[in-house]
Short mmCIF file of C-alpha atoms in Angstrom, two decimals:
data_model
loop_
_atom_site.label_atom_id
_atom_site.label_comp_id
_atom_site.label_asym_id
_atom_site.label_seq_id
_atom_site.Cartn_x
_atom_site.Cartn_y
_atom_site.Cartn_z
CA MET A 1 107.09 -30.09 232.22
CA LYS A 2 107.10 -30.15 228.44
CA LEU A 3 106.82 -26.46 227.63
CA ILE A 4 105.57 -25.28 224.25
CA THR A 5 104.78 -22.16 222.26
CA TYR A 6 101.78 -22.48 219.98
CA THR A 7 99.06 -20.59 218.15
CA HIS A 8 95.35 -21.08 218.72
CA GLY A 9 92.53 -18.96 217.39
CA GLY A 10 94.89 -16.38 215.97
CA SER A 11 96.75 -15.85 219.26
CA THR A 12 100.11 -17.04 220.50
CA HIS A 13 100.22 -19.03 223.74
CA VAL A 14 102.88 -20.30 226.10
CA GLY A 15 101.88 -23.55 227.75
CA ALA A 16 102.70 -27.18 228.37
CA HIS A 17 101.56 -30.69 227.67
CA ALA A 18 98.71 -31.47 230.09
CA ASN A 19 99.21 -34.20 232.65
CA THR A 20 96.80 -36.39 230.65
CA GLY A 21 99.08 -36.23 227.63
CA SER A 22 96.20 -35.68 225.17
CA THR A 23 95.78 -31.92 225.57
CA VAL A 24 97.80 -28.78 226.25
CA VAL A 25 97.28 -26.03 228.82
CA SER A 26 97.76 -22.36 227.95
CA PHE A 27 99.55 -20.56 230.78
CA THR A 28 98.91 -17.34 228.88
CA GLN A 29 95.16 -17.91 229.12
CA ALA A 30 95.02 -19.66 232.49
CA SER A 31 96.98 -16.87 234.21
CA GLY A 32 94.65 -14.15 232.95
CA GLY A 33 97.39 -12.47 230.95
CA ASP A 34 100.18 -12.56 233.53
CA PRO A 35 103.13 -10.94 231.67
CA ARG A 36 105.44 -13.77 232.76
CA PHE A 37 103.45 -16.12 230.52
CA THR A 38 103.17 -14.04 227.35
CA SER A 39 106.36 -15.50 225.89
CA MET A 40 108.69 -18.43 226.60
CA LEU A 41 111.60 -16.08 227.05
CA GLY A 42 109.57 -14.15 229.62
CA LEU A 43 108.83 -17.37 231.50
CA ILE A 44 112.50 -18.39 231.53
CA GLN A 45 113.64 -14.94 232.64
CA ALA A 46 111.05 -14.86 235.45
CA GLY A 47 112.85 -17.66 237.28
CA GLU A 48 111.89 -20.51 239.55
CA LYS A 49 108.83 -18.82 241.07
CA ALA A 50 107.29 -18.53 237.58
CA LEU A 51 107.96 -22.24 236.97
CA ASP A 52 106.27 -23.12 240.27
CA ASP A 53 103.26 -21.03 239.31
CA ALA A 54 103.18 -22.72 235.89
CA ARG A 55 103.10 -26.12 237.58
CA SER A 56 100.14 -24.98 239.67
CA LEU A 57 98.31 -23.78 236.54
CA LEU A 58 99.04 -27.12 234.88
CA ASP A 59 97.59 -29.04 237.81
CA SER A 60 94.27 -27.19 237.89
CA PRO A 61 93.70 -25.20 234.70
CA PRO A 62 90.41 -23.45 233.86
CA LYS A 63 88.47 -25.22 231.13
CA GLU A 64 88.96 -22.42 228.59
CA ALA A 65 92.76 -22.78 228.88
CA ILE A 66 92.73 -26.44 227.77
CA HIS A 67 93.23 -27.10 224.05
CA SER A 68 93.49 -30.34 222.11
CA PHE A 69 96.55 -30.98 219.96
CA ASP A 70 94.53 -30.91 216.75
CA GLU A 71 93.38 -27.35 217.52
CA ILE A 72 96.83 -25.83 217.82
CA THR A 73 99.90 -25.14 215.68
CA LEU A 74 103.23 -25.64 217.35
CA ARG A 75 105.78 -22.88 216.95
CA PRO A 76 109.43 -22.88 217.96
CA PRO A 77 109.28 -23.33 221.74
CA LEU A 78 111.71 -20.43 222.11
CA PRO A 79 111.24 -18.20 219.03
CA ASN A 80 113.58 -15.43 220.16
CA PRO A 81 116.59 -16.72 222.13
CA PRO A 82 118.99 -13.92 223.02
CA ARG A 83 121.89 -16.01 221.73
CA VAL A 84 122.53 -19.40 220.10
CA ARG A 85 125.91 -21.07 220.27
CA ASP A 86 126.59 -24.41 218.64
CA CYS A 87 129.30 -26.35 220.44
CA SER A 88 131.36 -29.41 219.62
CA LEU A 89 130.37 -31.46 222.64
CA PHE A 90 130.22 -34.61 220.51
CA ILE A 91 133.60 -35.00 218.79
CA GLU A 92 133.48 -38.55 217.34
CA HIS A 93 131.80 -37.33 214.17
CA LEU A 94 134.34 -34.60 213.42
CA GLN A 95 137.11 -36.62 211.80
CA PRO A 96 134.75 -38.34 209.28
CA ALA A 97 133.14 -34.97 208.66
CA PHE A 98 136.50 -33.30 207.98
CA LEU A 99 137.46 -36.04 205.53
CA ASN A 100 134.15 -35.74 203.72
CA MET A 101 134.66 -31.98 203.57
CA ALA A 102 137.97 -32.59 201.80
CA ARG A 103 136.13 -34.90 199.36
CA THR A 104 133.59 -32.18 198.65
CA ILE A 105 136.24 -29.60 197.94
CA ALA A 106 138.30 -31.99 195.82
CA ALA A 107 135.27 -32.95 193.72
CA LYS A 108 135.43 -29.54 192.05
CA SER A 109 138.91 -30.18 190.62
CA ASP A 110 139.89 -31.83 187.32
CA ASP A 111 141.43 -34.76 189.21
CA PRO A 112 139.33 -35.24 192.37
CA GLU A 113 141.34 -38.16 193.78
CA ALA A 114 144.69 -36.46 193.39
CA GLU A 115 143.29 -33.25 194.84
CA TYR A 116 141.82 -35.16 197.79
CA GLU A 117 145.21 -36.77 198.52
CA ARG A 118 146.86 -33.36 198.29
CA LEU A 119 144.36 -31.81 200.70
CA ILE A 120 144.77 -34.65 203.21
CA ALA A 121 148.55 -34.35 203.04
CA THR A 122 148.35 -30.72 204.18
CA GLY A 123 147.10 -31.89 207.59
CA ASN A 124 144.35 -29.25 207.49
CA PHE A 125 141.68 -31.94 207.65
CA ASP A 126 143.07 -33.82 210.65
CA LEU A 127 141.08 -33.46 213.87
CA PRO A 128 142.87 -30.84 215.99
CA LYS A 129 143.56 -31.88 219.59
CA VAL A 130 141.89 -28.70 220.82
CA PHE A 131 138.45 -30.22 220.24
CA ALA A 132 139.11 -32.75 223.01
CA GLU A 133 140.88 -30.25 225.24
CA GLN A 134 138.21 -27.54 225.42
CA VAL A 135 134.72 -26.62 224.25
CA ILE A 136 134.83 -25.28 220.69
CA TYR A 137 131.82 -23.33 219.43
CA TYR A 138 130.57 -20.82 216.92
CA ILE A 139 127.81 -18.23 217.11
CA SER A 140 124.65 -19.22 215.24
CA ASP A 141 122.05 -16.77 213.96
CA HIS A 142 119.51 -16.35 216.75
CA THR A 143 117.14 -14.60 214.34
CA ALA A 144 116.98 -17.62 212.02
CA ILE A 145 114.82 -19.81 214.26
CA SER A 146 112.28 -22.24 212.79
CA GLY A 147 109.99 -24.71 214.50
CA PRO A 148 108.11 -27.99 214.22
CA ASP A 149 106.48 -28.81 210.86
CA GLU A 150 107.82 -25.66 209.18
CA LEU A 151 108.93 -25.97 205.57
CA ILE A 152 112.70 -25.49 205.36
CA ILE A 153 113.61 -23.78 202.08
CA ALA A 154 117.20 -24.30 201.03
CA PRO A 155 119.09 -21.27 199.68
CA PRO A 156 119.25 -21.36 195.87
CA GLU A 157 123.05 -21.57 195.72
CA THR A 158 123.32 -24.89 197.56
CA ARG A 159 123.20 -28.32 196.00
CA GLN A 160 123.62 -30.30 199.21
CA LEU A 161 121.34 -29.51 202.15
CA ASP A 162 121.90 -31.62 205.27
CA TYR A 163 120.16 -32.05 208.58
CA GLU A 164 122.21 -32.30 211.78
CA LEU A 165 120.84 -34.28 214.70
CA GLU A 166 121.63 -32.28 217.83
CA PHE A 167 120.62 -31.94 221.46
CA ALA A 168 120.46 -28.52 223.11
CA ALA A 169 120.33 -26.96 226.57
CA VAL A 170 118.51 -23.74 227.39
CA VAL A 171 120.17 -21.51 229.98
CA GLY A 172 117.90 -20.44 232.84
CA THR A 173 119.83 -17.61 234.51
CA ILE A 174 122.04 -14.58 233.98
CA ALA A 175 125.42 -15.50 235.36
CA LYS A 176 129.17 -15.08 235.05
CA ASN A 177 132.07 -17.30 236.11
CA VAL A 178 129.85 -20.30 236.85
CA GLY A 179 131.84 -22.99 238.59
CA PRO A 180 131.64 -26.68 237.62
CA GLN A 181 129.69 -27.46 240.80
CA ASP A 182 126.95 -24.98 239.86
CA ALA A 183 126.84 -25.34 236.06
CA GLU A 184 124.07 -27.96 235.89
CA LYS A 185 121.86 -25.75 238.05
CA ALA A 186 122.11 -23.00 235.41
CA ILE A 187 120.22 -25.17 232.88
CA PHE A 188 116.51 -24.41 232.48
CA GLY A 189 115.70 -27.30 230.17
CA TYR A 190 116.48 -29.24 227.03
CA THR A 191 115.24 -29.33 223.44
CA ILE A 192 116.17 -30.71 220.01
CA LEU A 193 118.18 -28.66 217.52
CA ASN A 194 118.38 -29.30 213.77
CA ASP A 195 121.40 -27.37 212.54
CA TRP A 196 120.60 -27.29 208.81
CA SER A 197 123.77 -27.11 206.74
CA CYS A 198 124.56 -26.37 203.09
CA ARG A 199 127.56 -28.67 202.76
CA ASP A 200 128.86 -27.45 199.42
CA VAL A 201 128.72 -23.82 200.52
CA GLN A 202 130.20 -24.73 203.90
CA GLY A 203 133.06 -26.57 202.23
CA ARG A 204 134.01 -23.53 200.19
CA VAL A 205 133.93 -21.04 203.04
CA MET A 206 135.66 -23.34 205.54
CA SER A 207 138.68 -23.46 203.28
CA SER A 208 139.25 -19.94 204.58
CA GLN A 209 139.57 -21.49 208.10
CA ILE A 210 137.19 -18.96 209.66
CA GLY A 211 134.21 -21.24 210.30
CA PRO A 212 131.07 -22.54 208.57
CA ALA A 213 129.63 -19.03 208.07
CA ARG A 214 127.26 -18.88 205.07
CA GLY A 215 126.98 -22.67 204.94
CA LYS A 216 124.81 -22.60 208.07
CA ASP A 217 123.33 -19.12 207.73
CA PHE A 218 119.93 -18.78 206.09
CA ASP A 219 116.31 -18.18 207.05
CA GLY A 220 115.09 -20.93 209.36
CA SER A 221 118.49 -22.60 209.55
CA ASN A 222 118.20 -23.33 213.28
CA THR A 223 115.13 -25.45 214.05
CA LEU A 224 114.12 -25.92 217.70
CA GLY A 225 111.43 -28.11 219.19
CA PRO A 226 109.02 -29.61 219.57
CA CYS A 227 109.15 -28.52 223.23
CA ILE A 228 111.50 -27.57 226.04
CA VAL A 229 111.56 -30.21 228.73
CA THR A 230 112.43 -28.69 232.10
CA ALA A 231 115.65 -29.93 233.66
CA ASP A 232 113.91 -31.48 236.67
CA GLU A 233 111.92 -33.80 234.39
CA ILE A 234 114.95 -34.96 232.38
CA GLY A 235 117.19 -35.81 235.33
CA SER A 236 120.52 -36.88 233.82
CA PRO A 237 120.68 -35.89 230.13
CA TYR A 238 123.55 -38.26 229.35
CA GLY A 239 121.81 -41.48 228.42
CA MET A 240 119.20 -40.46 225.86
CA THR A 241 118.76 -42.18 222.51
CA MET A 242 118.94 -39.87 219.48
CA THR A 243 117.40 -40.92 216.15
CA ALA A 244 116.93 -39.37 212.70
CA ARG A 245 114.48 -40.64 210.10
CA VAL A 246 113.97 -39.57 206.50
CA ASN A 247 110.54 -40.36 205.07
CA GLY A 248 110.10 -42.86 207.91
CA GLU A 249 113.38 -44.69 207.31
CA GLU A 250 115.99 -44.56 210.06
CA TRP A 251 119.21 -42.93 208.87
CA SER A 252 120.93 -42.03 212.13
CA ARG A 253 121.03 -43.37 215.68
CA GLY A 254 123.20 -42.35 218.58
CA SER A 255 123.16 -41.48 222.27
CA THR A 256 123.84 -38.46 224.42
CA SER A 257 126.07 -40.80 226.46
CA THR A 258 128.77 -40.31 223.80
CA MET A 259 129.19 -36.60 224.47
CA HIS A 260 132.87 -35.84 225.11
CA HIS A 261 132.08 -32.56 226.88
CA THR A 262 128.95 -32.02 228.98
CA PHE A 263 126.62 -29.04 228.97
CA ALA A 264 128.04 -28.24 232.41
CA ASP A 265 131.50 -28.09 230.83
CA ALA A 266 130.10 -25.74 228.17
CA ILE A 267 128.45 -23.42 230.70
CA THR A 268 131.59 -23.26 232.84
CA TYR A 269 133.70 -22.45 229.80
CA LEU A 270 131.27 -20.01 228.16
CA SER A 271 130.70 -18.07 231.38
CA SER A 272 134.37 -17.70 232.22
CA ALA A 273 134.88 -13.90 232.49
CA ARG A 274 131.78 -13.59 230.27
CA THR A 275 128.04 -13.30 230.87
CA ILE A 276 125.57 -15.98 229.90
CA TYR A 277 121.90 -15.04 229.61
CA ALA A 278 118.60 -16.64 230.52
CA GLY A 279 117.08 -18.10 227.38
CA GLU A 280 120.24 -18.59 225.37
CA VAL A 281 120.58 -21.92 223.59
CA ILE A 282 123.67 -24.14 223.69
CA GLY A 283 123.79 -26.77 220.94
CA SER A 284 125.61 -30.05 221.43
CA GLY A 285 126.97 -30.44 217.94
CA THR A 286 126.17 -33.50 215.88
CA VAL A 287 126.11 -37.00 217.29
CA LEU A 288 128.16 -39.63 215.37
CA SER A 289 126.42 -40.49 212.07
CA GLY A 290 123.94 -37.69 212.77
CA SER A 291 123.93 -36.15 209.29
CA PRO A 292 123.57 -37.51 205.75
CA PHE A 293 126.96 -36.00 204.87
CA GLU A 294 128.72 -38.40 207.25
CA ILE A 295 126.98 -41.55 206.02
CA GLY A 296 127.18 -40.94 202.28
CA LYS A 297 123.52 -40.08 201.71
CA ARG A 298 121.77 -37.06 200.23
CA LEU A 299 118.42 -35.44 200.89
CA LYS A 300 116.05 -34.78 198.00
CA ASN A 301 113.29 -32.27 197.42
CA GLY A 302 110.20 -32.92 199.52
CA ASP A 303 111.88 -35.23 202.04
CA GLU A 304 110.43 -35.28 205.55
CA ILE A 305 113.04 -35.34 208.30
CA GLU A 306 112.25 -36.43 211.86
CA LEU A 307 114.75 -35.90 214.65
CA GLU A 308 113.92 -37.65 217.91
CA VAL A 309 115.53 -37.49 221.33
CA ALA A 310 114.05 -39.84 223.93
CA GLY A 311 112.18 -37.95 226.61
CA ILE A 312 111.75 -34.83 224.47
CA GLY A 313 109.84 -35.88 221.38
CA ILE A 314 110.03 -35.65 217.58
CA LEU A 315 111.06 -32.55 215.63
CA ARG A 316 109.62 -32.88 212.14
CA ASN A 317 110.24 -30.75 209.02
CA ARG A 318 109.88 -31.07 205.27
CA ILE A 319 112.44 -29.53 202.93
CA GLN A 320 112.17 -27.63 199.65
CA LEU A 321 115.18 -27.71 197.37
CA SER A 322 115.82 -25.84 194.14
CA TYR A 323 117.84 -28.73 192.65
#
């Protein structure tokens, strides 16, 4: 199923793309107000029985629960995840990104080229081996969730807003010490994540070596959507084409087949002696060439960005910059 959260007639609904593909079905409405279908998080937390009941509602919905796409407004499919962690499951892009970060920092000096050479010589911008050896992650702001077609307003202090083309898994259970053989079964579904990043701000704070921090921390900085595709419909998630377009022009293309670590690796690692929760989001990190920063391009005010992952759909947003 392609699960969505949307508004219609002033109310919020949890539902899915209808089997016809031209309409959506409101589980909220079709179930007569069943509390399991009042929010996406509630549906995820209710477990497999709730998913089975949702499939039954999708197969034979009452007429009043069927809405056309032009009648609804999509919201983030999961507006209130209990936690969001962005992982470095793709690692190919990291070395070019680190070098570009050094360029950004050096550009502020009187002699940018000499400063760049000095920074590189420190070794601080080499790719540490630990990225290949284990899953590296940081905690994202789970309150800063935005959704399809929302306007993304860059913070006033940045002069370089970037998109990041990412894939994400949604956890479907509360668990601890999940073994590798069970990790895939802990995944509820998959969505697209745009990890918006203020590169100039990020460059400054990362010189402290404590993470991206303020460079990825602003209202709406984590965009999810347009839907959550349940794990049973995706099958293997490691052969999906990933594409980014700006104003209709393709800027980035990659594949989930290039992930160095899998989501199963991430779940095994994250749940080791720690609890993972139903509804939490695990980001993949950026696919190679998956941000303007890596390919020497810059976004401008009013640009429309489309991130697409085959089998999930297109996550579209327009940006507003103050520069």
